[in-house]
PDB file of C-alpha atoms in Angstrom:
ATOM      1  CA  UNK Q  29       0.438   0.079  -0.015  1.00  0.00           C
ATOM      2  CA  UNK Q  30       1.314   3.705  -0.484  1.00  0.00           C
ATOM      3  CA  UNK Q  31      -0.598   6.922   0.355  1.00  0.00           C
ATOM      4  CA  UNK Q  32      -0.348  10.754   1.439  1.00  0.00           C
ATOM      5  CA  UNK Q  33      -1.795  12.377   4.328  1.00  0.00           C
ATOM      6  CA  UNK Q  34      -5.521  11.764   3.200  1.00  0.00           C
ATOM      7  CA  UNK Q  35      -5.928   8.903   0.786  1.00  0.00           C
ATOM      8  CA  UNK Q  36      -5.176   5.959   0.280  1.00  0.00           C
ATOM      9  CA  UNK Q  37      -4.570   4.122  -3.060  1.00  0.00           C
ATOM     10  CA  UNK Q  38      -4.318   0.055  -3.762  1.00  0.00           C
ATOM     11  CA  UNK Q  39      -1.482  -0.780  -5.643  1.00  0.00           C
ATOM     12  CA  UNK Q  40      -1.497  -1.902  -9.038  1.00  0.00           C
ATOM     13  CA  UNK Q  41      -2.095  -4.723 -10.582  1.00  0.00           C
ATOM     14  CA  UNK Q  42      -3.917  -6.051  -7.985  1.00  0.00           C
ATOM     15  CA  UNK Q  43      -5.710  -9.500  -7.680  1.00  0.00           C
ATOM     16  CA  UNK Q  44      -9.414  -8.778  -6.389  1.00  0.00           C
ATOM     17  CA  UNK Q  45     -10.776 -12.661  -6.149  1.00  0.00           C
ATOM     18  CA  UNK Q  46      -9.457 -15.963  -6.509  1.00  0.00           C
ATOM     19  CA  UNK Q  47     -11.887 -19.266  -7.704  1.00  0.00           C
ATOM     20  CA  UNK Q  48     -11.131 -22.579  -7.719  1.00  0.00           C
ATOM     21  CA  UNK Q  49     -12.180 -24.532 -10.663  1.00  0.00           C
ATOM     22  CA  UNK Q  50     -12.056 -28.541 -11.818  1.00  0.00           C
ATOM     23  CA  UNK Q  51     -12.288 -30.651 -14.593  1.00  0.00           C
ATOM     24  CA  UNK Q  52     -13.452 -33.880 -13.716  1.00  0.00           C
ATOM     25  CA  UNK Q  53     -11.554 -36.757 -13.649  1.00  0.00           C
ATOM     26  CA  UNK Q  54     -12.739 -40.518 -13.739  1.00  0.00           C
ATOM     27  CA  UNK Q  55     -11.844 -44.150 -13.756  1.00  0.00           C
ATOM     28  CA  UNK Q  56     -12.364 -46.967 -15.388  1.00  0.00           C
ATOM     29  CA  UNK Q  57     -11.417 -50.700 -13.756  1.00  0.00           C
ATOM     30  CA  UNK Q  58     -11.538 -53.813 -16.326  1.00  0.00           C
ATOM     31  CA  UNK Q  59     -11.003 -57.081 -16.300  1.00  0.00           C
ATOM     32  CA  UNK Q  60     -10.170 -59.833 -19.048  1.00  0.00           C
ATOM     33  CA  UNK Q  61      -9.974 -63.474 -19.793  1.00  0.00           C
ATOM     34  CA  UNK Q  62      -7.711 -63.351 -22.300  1.00  0.00           C
ATOM     35  CA  UNK Q  63      -4.311 -63.672 -20.503  1.00  0.00           C
ATOM     36  CA  UNK Q  64      -2.209 -60.261 -19.948  1.00  0.00           C
ATOM     37  CA  UNK Q  65      -3.806 -57.206 -21.226  1.00  0.00           C
ATOM     38  CA  UNK Q  66      -3.978 -53.938 -20.734  1.00  0.00           C
ATOM     39  CA  UNK Q  67      -7.406 -54.662 -19.588  1.00  0.00           C
ATOM     40  CA  UNK Q  68      -6.092 -56.689 -16.919  1.00  0.00           C
ATOM     41  CA  UNK Q  69      -5.003 -60.382 -16.235  1.00  0.00           C
ATOM     42  CA  UNK Q  70      -6.176 -64.059 -15.895  1.00  0.00           C
ATOM     43  CA  UNK Q  71      -4.363 -67.051 -14.499  1.00  0.00           C
ATOM     44  CA  UNK Q  72      -4.843 -70.958 -14.343  1.00  0.00           C
ATOM     45  CA  UNK Q  73      -2.896 -72.283 -11.276  1.00  0.00           C
ATOM     46  CA  UNK Q  74      -0.956 -69.186 -10.788  1.00  0.00           C
ATOM     47  CA  UNK Q  75      -0.030 -69.472 -14.928  1.00  0.00           C
ATOM     48  CA  UNK Q  76      -1.054 -66.235 -17.238  1.00  0.00           C
ATOM     49  CA  UNK Q  77      -3.218 -67.609 -19.678  1.00  0.00           C
ATOM     50  CA  UNK Q  78      -6.400 -67.082 -21.310  1.00  0.00           C
ATOM     51  CA  UNK Q  79      -9.720 -68.292 -19.852  1.00  0.00           C
ATOM     52  CA  UNK Q  80     -12.935 -69.679 -21.193  1.00  0.00           C
ATOM     53  CA  UNK Q  81     -15.211 -72.435 -21.175  1.00  0.00           C
ATOM     54  CA  UNK Q  82     -16.164 -72.901 -17.251  1.00  0.00           C
ATOM     55  CA  UNK Q  83     -18.980 -74.394 -17.539  1.00  0.00           C
ATOM     56  CA  UNK Q  84     -18.952 -75.852 -13.700  1.00  0.00           C
ATOM     57  CA  UNK Q  85     -17.362 -72.460 -11.541  1.00  0.00           C
ATOM     58  CA  UNK Q  86     -17.277 -71.798  -7.687  1.00  0.00           C
ATOM     59  CA  UNK Q  87     -16.223 -68.496  -7.284  1.00  0.00           C
ATOM     60  CA  UNK Q  88     -14.613 -68.550  -3.882  1.00  0.00           C
ATOM     61  CA  UNK Q  89     -13.694 -64.329  -4.140  1.00  0.00           C
ATOM     62  CA  UNK Q  90     -13.767 -61.035  -4.815  1.00  0.00           C
ATOM     63  CA  UNK Q  91     -11.630 -58.438  -3.236  1.00  0.00           C
ATOM     64  CA  UNK Q  92     -12.946 -55.208  -2.991  1.00  0.00           C
ATOM     65  CA  UNK Q  93     -11.884 -52.426  -0.744  1.00  0.00           C
ATOM     66  CA  UNK Q  94      -8.969 -55.224  -0.022  1.00  0.00           C
ATOM     67  CA  UNK Q  95     -12.200 -57.297   1.586  1.00  0.00           C
ATOM     68  CA  UNK Q  96     -14.257 -59.963   0.337  1.00  0.00           C
ATOM     69  CA  UNK Q  97     -17.678 -59.591  -0.639  1.00  0.00           C
ATOM     70  CA  UNK Q  98     -19.184 -62.554  -1.011  1.00  0.00           C
ATOM     71  CA  UNK Q  99     -21.347 -64.066   1.767  1.00  0.00           C
ATOM     72  CA  UNK Q 100     -19.913 -67.385   0.683  1.00  0.00           C
ATOM     73  CA  UNK Q 101     -18.577 -69.155  -2.392  1.00  0.00           C
ATOM     74  CA  UNK Q 102     -21.265 -69.177  -5.255  1.00  0.00           C
ATOM     75  CA  UNK Q 103     -21.510 -71.678  -7.890  1.00  0.00           C
ATOM     76  CA  UNK Q 104     -21.414 -69.519 -11.991  1.00  0.00           C
ATOM     77  CA  UNK Q 105     -21.173 -70.882 -15.323  1.00  0.00           C
ATOM     78  CA  UNK Q 106     -18.987 -69.600 -17.738  1.00  0.00           C
ATOM     79  CA  UNK Q 107     -20.093 -71.479 -20.285  1.00  0.00           C
ATOM     80  CA  UNK Q 108     -18.201 -70.250 -24.104  1.00  0.00           C
ATOM     81  CA  UNK Q 109     -15.480 -68.397 -24.822  1.00  0.00           C
ATOM     82  CA  UNK Q 110     -14.788 -64.650 -26.159  1.00  0.00           C
ATOM     83  CA  UNK Q 111     -17.910 -62.711 -25.763  1.00  0.00           C
ATOM     84  CA  UNK Q 112     -20.574 -64.688 -24.761  1.00  0.00           C
ATOM     85  CA  UNK Q 113     -17.939 -66.121 -21.566  1.00  0.00           C
ATOM     86  CA  UNK Q 114     -17.596 -62.059 -21.379  1.00  0.00           C
ATOM     87  CA  UNK Q 115     -21.555 -61.702 -20.911  1.00  0.00           C
ATOM     88  CA  UNK Q 116     -21.788 -64.401 -18.446  1.00  0.00           C
ATOM     89  CA  UNK Q 117     -18.632 -62.858 -16.434  1.00  0.00           C
ATOM     90  CA  UNK Q 118     -20.523 -59.658 -16.411  1.00  0.00           C
ATOM     91  CA  UNK Q 119     -23.188 -60.917 -14.927  1.00  0.00           C
ATOM     92  CA  UNK Q 120     -21.336 -62.957 -12.364  1.00  0.00           C
ATOM     93  CA  UNK Q 121     -20.077 -58.803 -11.279  1.00  0.00           C
ATOM     94  CA  UNK Q 122     -23.177 -57.317 -11.319  1.00  0.00           C
ATOM     95  CA  UNK Q 123     -24.968 -60.044  -9.101  1.00  0.00           C
ATOM     96  CA  UNK Q 124     -22.310 -59.890  -6.006  1.00  0.00           C
ATOM     97  CA  UNK Q 125     -21.040 -55.795  -6.580  1.00  0.00           C
ATOM     98  CA  UNK Q 126     -22.207 -54.132  -3.478  1.00  0.00           C
ATOM     99  CA  UNK Q 127     -21.272 -50.855  -4.958  1.00  0.00           C
ATOM    100  CA  UNK Q 128     -23.011 -51.126  -8.325  1.00  0.00           C
ATOM    101  CA  UNK Q 129     -19.725 -50.594 -10.690  1.00  0.00           C
ATOM    102  CA  UNK Q 130     -22.262 -51.628 -13.887  1.00  0.00           C
ATOM    103  CA  UNK Q 131     -19.954 -54.157 -15.485  1.00  0.00           C
ATOM    104  CA  UNK Q 132     -20.252 -55.014 -19.097  1.00  0.00           C
ATOM    105  CA  UNK Q 133     -18.514 -55.864 -21.625  1.00  0.00           C
ATOM    106  CA  UNK Q 134     -17.189 -53.296 -24.104  1.00  0.00           C
ATOM    107  CA  UNK Q 135     -14.761 -52.662 -26.881  1.00  0.00           C
ATOM    108  CA  UNK Q 136     -11.422 -51.097 -27.022  1.00  0.00           C
ATOM    109  CA  UNK Q 137      -8.858 -50.833 -29.767  1.00  0.00           C
ATOM    110  CA  UNK Q 138      -6.214 -52.562 -27.157  1.00  0.00           C
ATOM    111  CA  UNK Q 139      -7.930 -55.115 -26.010  1.00  0.00           C
ATOM    112  CA  UNK Q 140     -11.066 -56.242 -28.281  1.00  0.00           C
ATOM    113  CA  UNK Q 141     -13.886 -57.080 -26.264  1.00  0.00           C
ATOM    114  CA  UNK Q 142     -13.223 -56.901 -22.114  1.00  0.00           C
ATOM    115  CA  UNK Q 143     -15.477 -56.450 -19.325  1.00  0.00           C
ATOM    116  CA  UNK Q 144     -15.326 -52.898 -17.954  1.00  0.00           C
ATOM    117  CA  UNK Q 145     -17.133 -50.497 -15.279  1.00  0.00           C
ATOM    118  CA  UNK Q 146     -19.132 -47.955 -15.688  1.00  0.00           C
ATOM    119  CA  UNK Q 147     -16.867 -44.724 -15.629  1.00  0.00           C
ATOM    120  CA  UNK Q 148     -15.756 -43.634 -11.411  1.00  0.00           C
ATOM    121  CA  UNK Q 149     -14.417 -40.804  -9.444  1.00  0.00           C
ATOM    122  CA  UNK Q 150     -10.925 -41.071  -9.724  1.00  0.00           C
ATOM    123  CA  UNK Q 151     -10.424 -42.096  -6.093  1.00  0.00           C
ATOM    124  CA  UNK Q 152     -12.787 -44.189  -4.182  1.00  0.00           C
ATOM    125  CA  UNK Q 153     -13.717 -47.942  -4.737  1.00  0.00           C
ATOM    126  CA  UNK Q 154     -11.025 -50.099  -4.835  1.00  0.00           C
ATOM    127  CA  UNK Q 155     -11.450 -53.830  -6.622  1.00  0.00           C
ATOM    128  CA  UNK Q 156      -9.342 -56.640  -7.084  1.00  0.00           C
ATOM    129  CA  UNK Q 157      -8.759 -59.577  -7.459  1.00  0.00           C
ATOM    130  CA  UNK Q 158     -11.814 -62.450  -7.919  1.00  0.00           C
ATOM    131  CA  UNK Q 159     -10.649 -65.994  -7.249  1.00  0.00           C
ATOM    132  CA  UNK Q 160     -12.615 -69.190  -8.487  1.00  0.00           C
ATOM    133  CA  UNK Q 161     -12.226 -72.694  -8.648  1.00  0.00           C
ATOM    134  CA  UNK Q 162     -13.059 -75.157 -11.367  1.00  0.00           C
ATOM    135  CA  UNK Q 163     -15.198 -77.896  -9.844  1.00  0.00           C
ATOM    136  CA  UNK Q 164     -14.822 -79.931 -12.932  1.00  0.00           C
ATOM    137  CA  UNK Q 165     -10.930 -80.107 -12.887  1.00  0.00           C
ATOM    138  CA  UNK Q 166      -9.502 -79.006  -9.435  1.00  0.00           C
ATOM    139  CA  UNK Q 167      -7.942 -75.272 -11.152  1.00  0.00           C
ATOM    140  CA  UNK Q 168      -8.291 -71.920  -9.412  1.00  0.00           C
ATOM    141  CA  UNK Q 169      -8.992 -69.282 -11.605  1.00  0.00           C
ATOM    142  CA  UNK Q 170      -7.935 -65.661 -10.725  1.00  0.00           C
ATOM    143  CA  UNK Q 171      -8.542 -62.393 -12.512  1.00  0.00           C
ATOM    144  CA  UNK Q 172      -6.511 -59.466 -11.765  1.00  0.00           C
ATOM    145  CA  UNK Q 173      -8.368 -55.686 -12.936  1.00  0.00           C
ATOM    146  CA  UNK Q 174      -6.546 -52.837 -14.555  1.00  0.00           C
ATOM    147  CA  UNK Q 175      -7.510 -49.584 -13.405  1.00  0.00           C
ATOM    148  CA  UNK Q 176      -6.850 -46.652 -15.757  1.00  0.00           C
ATOM    149  CA  UNK Q 177      -7.745 -43.288 -13.921  1.00  0.00           C
ATOM    150  CA  UNK Q 178      -7.752 -39.722 -15.237  1.00  0.00           C
ATOM    151  CA  UNK Q 179      -7.553 -36.808 -12.172  1.00  0.00           C
ATOM    152  CA  UNK Q 180      -9.130 -33.649 -11.797  1.00  0.00           C
ATOM    153  CA  UNK Q 181      -7.501 -30.895 -13.361  1.00  0.00           C
ATOM    154  CA  UNK Q 182      -7.876 -28.097 -11.445  1.00  0.00           C
ATOM    155  CA  UNK Q 183      -7.707 -24.300 -12.425  1.00  0.00           C
ATOM    156  CA  UNK Q 184      -7.373 -21.195 -10.647  1.00  0.00           C
ATOM    157  CA  UNK Q 185      -9.486 -18.138 -11.751  1.00  0.00           C
ATOM    158  CA  UNK Q 186      -8.215 -14.888 -10.998  1.00  0.00           C
ATOM    159  CA  UNK Q 187     -10.004 -11.458 -11.501  1.00  0.00           C
ATOM    160  CA  UNK Q 188      -7.595  -8.317 -11.260  1.00  0.00           C
ATOM    161  CA  UNK Q 189      -8.090  -4.717 -11.236  1.00  0.00           C
ATOM    162  CA  UNK Q 190      -5.109  -3.196 -13.521  1.00  0.00           C
ATOM    163  CA  UNK Q 191      -4.272   0.503 -12.996  1.00  0.00           C
ATOM    164  CA  UNK Q 192      -6.218   2.107 -15.071  1.00  0.00           C
ATOM    165  CA  UNK Q 193      -8.994   0.599 -13.388  1.00  0.00           C
ATOM    166  CA  UNK Q 194     -10.333  -2.040 -15.701  1.00  0.00           C
ATOM    167  CA  UNK Q 195     -10.601  -5.060 -14.634  1.00  0.00           C
ATOM    168  CA  UNK Q 196      -9.451  -8.422 -16.404  1.00  0.00           C
ATOM    169  CA  UNK Q 197      -8.726 -12.093 -15.289  1.00  0.00           C
ATOM    170  CA  UNK Q 198      -6.183 -14.817 -15.607  1.00  0.00           C
ATOM    171  CA  UNK Q 199      -6.506 -19.029 -15.485  1.00  0.00           C
ATOM    172  CA  UNK Q 200      -3.191 -20.906 -13.589  1.00  0.00           C
ATOM    173  CA  UNK Q 201      -2.775 -24.186 -13.239  1.00  0.00           C
ATOM    174  CA  UNK Q 202      -2.620 -26.308 -10.185  1.00  0.00           C
ATOM    175  CA  UNK Q 203       0.919 -25.419 -10.295  1.00  0.00           C
ATOM    176  CA  UNK Q 204       0.212 -21.656 -10.312  1.00  0.00           C
ATOM    177  CA  UNK Q 205       1.488 -21.099 -13.989  1.00  0.00           C
ATOM    178  CA  UNK Q 206      -0.596 -19.110 -16.468  1.00  0.00           C
ATOM    179  CA  UNK Q 207      -2.494 -21.262 -18.864  1.00  0.00           C
ATOM    180  CA  UNK Q 208      -5.565 -20.832 -21.408  1.00  0.00           C
ATOM    181  CA  UNK Q 209      -9.126 -20.352 -19.969  1.00  0.00           C
ATOM    182  CA  UNK Q 210     -10.015 -24.124 -19.842  1.00  0.00           C
ATOM    183  CA  UNK Q 211     -13.165 -25.515 -21.387  1.00  0.00           C
ATOM    184  CA  UNK Q 212     -16.233 -23.494 -19.459  1.00  0.00           C
ATOM    185  CA  UNK Q 213     -18.470 -26.124 -20.531  1.00  0.00           C
ATOM    186  CA  UNK Q 214     -16.502 -29.098 -18.186  1.00  0.00           C
ATOM    187  CA  UNK Q 215     -15.961 -26.996 -15.380  1.00  0.00           C
ATOM    188  CA  UNK Q 216     -17.157 -27.154 -12.105  1.00  0.00           C
ATOM    189  CA  UNK Q 217     -16.014 -25.807  -8.603  1.00  0.00           C
ATOM    190  CA  UNK Q 218     -13.711 -27.315  -6.835  1.00  0.00           C
ATOM    191  CA  UNK Q 219     -15.680 -28.563  -3.962  1.00  0.00           C
ATOM    192  CA  UNK Q 220     -18.504 -30.466  -6.700  1.00  0.00           C
ATOM    193  CA  UNK Q 221     -18.417 -34.249  -6.100  1.00  0.00           C
ATOM    194  CA  UNK Q 222     -19.276 -35.290  -9.591  1.00  0.00           C
ATOM    195  CA  UNK Q 223     -19.422 -38.462 -10.892  1.00  0.00           C
ATOM    196  CA  UNK Q 224     -18.454 -39.090 -14.081  1.00  0.00           C
ATOM    197  CA  UNK Q 225     -20.914 -40.023 -16.867  1.00  0.00           C
ATOM    198  CA  UNK Q 226     -20.874 -43.536 -18.352  1.00  0.00           C
ATOM    199  CA  UNK Q 227     -19.209 -42.411 -21.554  1.00  0.00           C
ATOM    200  CA  UNK Q 228     -16.809 -39.981 -21.080  1.00  0.00           C
ATOM    201  CA  UNK Q 229     -15.812 -37.886 -24.257  1.00  0.00           C
ATOM    202  CA  UNK Q 230     -13.645 -37.858 -25.974  1.00  0.00           C
ATOM    203  CA  UNK Q 231     -12.822 -41.578 -24.859  1.00  0.00           C
ATOM    204  CA  UNK Q 232     -15.046 -43.164 -27.098  1.00  0.00           C
ATOM    205  CA  UNK Q 233     -15.632 -43.098 -31.073  1.00  0.00           C
ATOM    206  CA  UNK Q 234     -17.800 -45.071 -33.933  1.00  0.00           C
ATOM    207  CA  UNK Q 235     -15.557 -47.245 -36.054  1.00  0.00           C
ATOM    208  CA  UNK Q 236     -17.374 -47.464 -39.460  1.00  0.00           C
ATOM    209  CA  UNK Q 237     -18.081 -51.532 -40.390  1.00  0.00           C
ATOM    210  CA  UNK Q 238     -18.797 -52.877 -44.233  1.00  0.00           C
ATOM    211  CA  UNK Q 239     -19.453 -56.415 -45.651  1.00  0.00           C
ATOM    212  CA  UNK Q 240     -20.651 -57.801 -48.797  1.00  0.00           C
ATOM    213  CA  UNK Q 241     -22.352 -61.506 -48.671  1.00  0.00           C
ATOM    214  CA  UNK Q 242     -23.830 -63.664 -51.759  1.00  0.00           C
ATOM    215  CA  UNK Q 243     -25.697 -66.765 -52.242  1.00  0.00           C
ATOM    216  CA  UNK Q 244     -27.204 -68.287 -48.772  1.00  0.00           C
ATOM    217  CA  UNK Q 245     -24.133 -66.582 -46.379  1.00  0.00           C
ATOM    218  CA  UNK Q 246     -25.343 -65.409 -42.957  1.00  0.00           C
ATOM    219  CA  UNK Q 247     -24.183 -62.370 -41.468  1.00  0.00           C
ATOM    220  CA  UNK Q 248     -23.343 -62.299 -37.682  1.00  0.00           C
ATOM    221  CA  UNK Q 249     -25.548 -61.739 -35.248  1.00  0.00           C
ATOM    222  CA  UNK Q 250     -25.612 -58.393 -34.502  1.00  0.00           C
ATOM    223  CA  UNK Q 251     -26.480 -58.816 -30.652  1.00  0.00           C
ATOM    224  CA  UNK Q 252     -23.377 -60.420 -29.919  1.00  0.00           C
ATOM    225  CA  UNK Q 253     -21.209 -57.897 -31.486  1.00  0.00           C
ATOM    226  CA  UNK Q 254     -20.959 -55.128 -28.599  1.00  0.00           C
ATOM    227  CA  UNK Q 255     -21.987 -51.818 -28.798  1.00  0.00           C
ATOM    228  CA  UNK Q 256     -23.651 -51.282 -32.296  1.00  0.00           C
ATOM    229  CA  UNK Q 257     -25.425 -47.969 -32.625  1.00  0.00           C
ATOM    230  CA  UNK Q 258     -26.880 -48.636 -36.523  1.00  0.00           C
ATOM    231  CA  UNK Q 259     -27.500 -51.755 -39.275  1.00  0.00           C
ATOM    232  CA  UNK Q 260     -28.375 -51.232 -42.729  1.00  0.00           C
ATOM    233  CA  UNK Q 261     -29.150 -53.780 -45.598  1.00  0.00           C
ATOM    234  CA  UNK Q 262     -29.227 -53.210 -48.871  1.00  0.00           C
ATOM    235  CA  UNK Q 263     -30.451 -55.906 -51.098  1.00  0.00           C
ATOM    236  CA  UNK Q 264     -28.412 -55.882 -54.691  1.00  0.00           C
ATOM    237  CA  UNK Q 265     -30.058 -59.155 -55.733  1.00  0.00           C
ATOM    238  CA  UNK Q 266     -33.159 -61.089 -53.332  1.00  0.00           C
ATOM    239  CA  UNK Q 267     -34.531 -61.875 -51.385  1.00  0.00           C
ATOM    240  CA  UNK Q 268     -32.653 -61.906 -48.105  1.00  0.00           C
ATOM    241  CA  UNK Q 269     -33.608 -63.051 -45.349  1.00  0.00           C
ATOM    242  CA  UNK Q 270     -34.096 -61.185 -41.545  1.00  0.00           C
ATOM    243  CA  UNK Q 271     -34.418 -62.585 -38.664  1.00  0.00           C
ATOM    244  CA  UNK Q 272     -35.184 -59.591 -35.330  1.00  0.00           C
ATOM    245  CA  UNK Q 273     -36.323 -60.975 -32.040  1.00  0.00           C
ATOM    246  CA  UNK Q 274     -36.416 -60.292 -28.725  1.00  0.00           C
ATOM    247  CA  UNK Q 275     -33.744 -58.029 -26.000  1.00  0.00           C
ATOM    248  CA  UNK Q 276     -30.240 -59.945 -25.620  1.00  0.00           C
ATOM    249  CA  UNK Q 277     -27.605 -60.166 -24.529  1.00  0.00           C
ATOM    250  CA  UNK Q 278     -28.064 -63.876 -25.759  1.00  0.00           C
ATOM    251  CA  UNK Q 279     -29.973 -65.545 -28.363  1.00  0.00           C
ATOM    252  CA  UNK Q 280     -33.666 -66.054 -27.956  1.00  0.00           C
ATOM    253  CA  UNK Q 281     -34.768 -69.878 -28.840  1.00  0.00           C
ATOM    254  CA  UNK Q 282     -37.554 -68.630 -31.173  1.00  0.00           C
ATOM    255  CA  UNK Q 283     -37.513 -65.667 -33.795  1.00  0.00           C
ATOM    256  CA  UNK Q 284     -40.634 -63.362 -33.374  1.00  0.00           C
ATOM    257  CA  UNK Q 285     -39.589 -61.238 -36.382  1.00  0.00           C
ATOM    258  CA  UNK Q 286     -38.528 -63.717 -39.625  1.00  0.00           C
ATOM    259  CA  UNK Q 287     -39.080 -62.055 -43.164  1.00  0.00           C
ATOM    260  CA  UNK Q 288     -38.064 -62.374 -47.041  1.00  0.00           C
ATOM    261  CA  UNK Q 289     -37.113 -58.814 -48.254  1.00  0.00           C
ATOM    262  CA  UNK Q 290     -37.134 -58.444 -52.221  1.00  0.00           C
ATOM    263  CA  UNK Q 291     -33.956 -56.906 -54.409  1.00  0.00           C
ATOM    264  CA  UNK Q 292     -33.627 -53.304 -53.858  1.00  0.00           C
ATOM    265  CA  UNK Q 293     -34.621 -53.261 -50.354  1.00  0.00           C
ATOM    266  CA  UNK Q 294     -33.074 -50.438 -48.242  1.00  0.00           C
ATOM    267  CA  UNK Q 295     -33.266 -51.312 -44.031  1.00  0.00           C
ATOM    268  CA  UNK Q 296     -31.893 -49.407 -41.589  1.00  0.00           C
ATOM    269  CA  UNK Q 297     -31.878 -50.469 -37.406  1.00  0.00           C
ATOM    270  CA  UNK Q 298     -30.436 -47.657 -35.685  1.00  0.00           C
ATOM    271  CA  UNK Q 299     -30.015 -44.870 -32.197  1.00  0.00           C
ATOM    272  CA  UNK Q 300     -29.930 -41.673 -32.193  1.00  0.00           C
ATOM    273  CA  UNK Q 301     -26.131 -40.038 -33.084  1.00  0.00           C
ATOM    274  CA  UNK Q 302     -26.015 -38.564 -29.647  1.00  0.00           C
ATOM    275  CA  UNK Q 303     -26.949 -41.097 -27.839  1.00  0.00           C
ATOM    276  CA  UNK Q 304     -25.667 -43.325 -25.689  1.00  0.00           C
ATOM    277  CA  UNK Q 305     -27.572 -46.246 -26.246  1.00  0.00           C
ATOM    278  CA  UNK Q 306     -26.932 -49.187 -28.349  1.00  0.00           C
ATOM    279  CA  UNK Q 307     -28.902 -51.591 -30.487  1.00  0.00           C
ATOM    280  CA  UNK Q 308     -30.047 -55.094 -28.152  1.00  0.00           C
ATOM    281  CA  UNK Q 309     -31.518 -57.670 -29.715  1.00  0.00           C
ATOM    282  CA  UNK Q 310     -31.200 -60.611 -32.168  1.00  0.00           C
ATOM    283  CA  UNK Q 311     -30.043 -59.849 -35.833  1.00  0.00           C
ATOM    284  CA  UNK Q 312     -29.453 -61.683 -38.934  1.00  0.00           C
ATOM    285  CA  UNK Q 313     -29.009 -60.990 -42.264  1.00  0.00           C
ATOM    286  CA  UNK Q 314     -28.737 -64.565 -44.531  1.00  0.00           C
ATOM    287  CA  UNK Q 315     -29.167 -64.743 -48.142  1.00  0.00           C
ATOM    288  CA  UNK Q 316     -32.487 -66.931 -49.256  1.00  0.00           C
ATOM    289  CA  UNK Q 317     -31.565 -67.861 -52.815  1.00  0.00           C
ATOM    290  CA  UNK Q 318     -28.068 -69.026 -55.047  1.00  0.00           C
ATOM    291  CA  UNK Q 319     -28.740 -65.667 -56.175  1.00  0.00           C
ATOM    292  CA  UNK Q 320     -28.973 -63.479 -53.501  1.00  0.00           C
ATOM    293  CA  UNK Q 321     -26.389 -60.727 -52.660  1.00  0.00           C
ATOM    294  CA  UNK Q 322     -26.731 -58.248 -50.299  1.00  0.00           C
ATOM    295  CA  UNK Q 323     -24.063 -55.281 -48.683  1.00  0.00           C
ATOM    296  CA  UNK Q 324     -24.262 -54.708 -44.480  1.00  0.00           C
ATOM    297  CA  UNK Q 325     -23.055 -51.726 -42.679  1.00  0.00           C
ATOM    298  CA  UNK Q 326     -22.663 -50.889 -39.121  1.00  0.00           C
ATOM    299  CA  UNK Q 327     -21.085 -48.650 -36.704  1.00  0.00           C
ATOM    300  CA  UNK Q 328     -19.711 -49.803 -33.553  1.00  0.00           C
ATOM    301  CA  UNK Q 329     -18.219 -47.893 -30.771  1.00  0.00           C
ATOM    302  CA  UNK Q 330     -14.657 -48.195 -29.920  1.00  0.00           C
ATOM    303  CA  UNK Q 331     -12.866 -46.855 -26.074  1.00  0.00           C
ATOM    304  CA  UNK Q 332     -10.027 -45.331 -26.589  1.00  0.00           C
ATOM    305  CA  UNK Q 333      -9.374 -44.446 -23.244  1.00  0.00           C
ATOM    306  CA  UNK Q 334      -6.347 -46.574 -22.542  1.00  0.00           C
ATOM    307  CA  UNK Q 335      -8.238 -50.069 -21.251  1.00  0.00           C
TER     308      UNK Q 335
END
């Protein structure tokens, strides 16, 4: 401060307000049954290896926050491999998770299909090893998770008065270095407790796919392809049999919708581009004659947040 006998003036420039903001971070926990991957580690009798087709299993423990959350060993069946195995495994986790991790099968470029939690705050519930016994072979099966964490990013907005009386602001990061203003639509106050969204942007993107079929060939069942958002059928030469039925996750025992469509037909199934929903229900296309010719294109969600 400086002044004279009758007046006091403020040193300038001068900070008159400091506010704390953050871009909330997030955390994903994932399990995989493919040996060692960036999405989890599976072992049989202590040897790292892929695990699938375990129809007679007793889950003996699942450590969460360092404690076993199973009230008693429980019998489960993981009957198949690949996505079917992971669907069963996710059901096991959702059944016994007291903290509602919302486990589901997702796809990423690093691990293809695996089981992952919803997005969670950077700190909190700590998921650990799941142990099971194969009752047919006596093998001990273990699954260890991988956690991908993006921490909260802290910023301070400092309002300052210049010597000419004008008011401005500057932003600093957690270290105090001056930085450009962060994206305002992502900021919350530092004291706010935010639960991240289930799909944190920009940790996902849509991949376009296309495939042509001729004769009596069949497409995959799109209910078994995870994270599909749109599917379009174009019949170059018909007829093409379309079977659509039920609600997943497994193939229904009977098809509710089953019809042949003619040459020139274009059919599309999909969800809104800005929606995090995905198609759910069996969908198969099959050439109904030797001369049938059709094209199927679809989009699938890929997760690129390191899991």
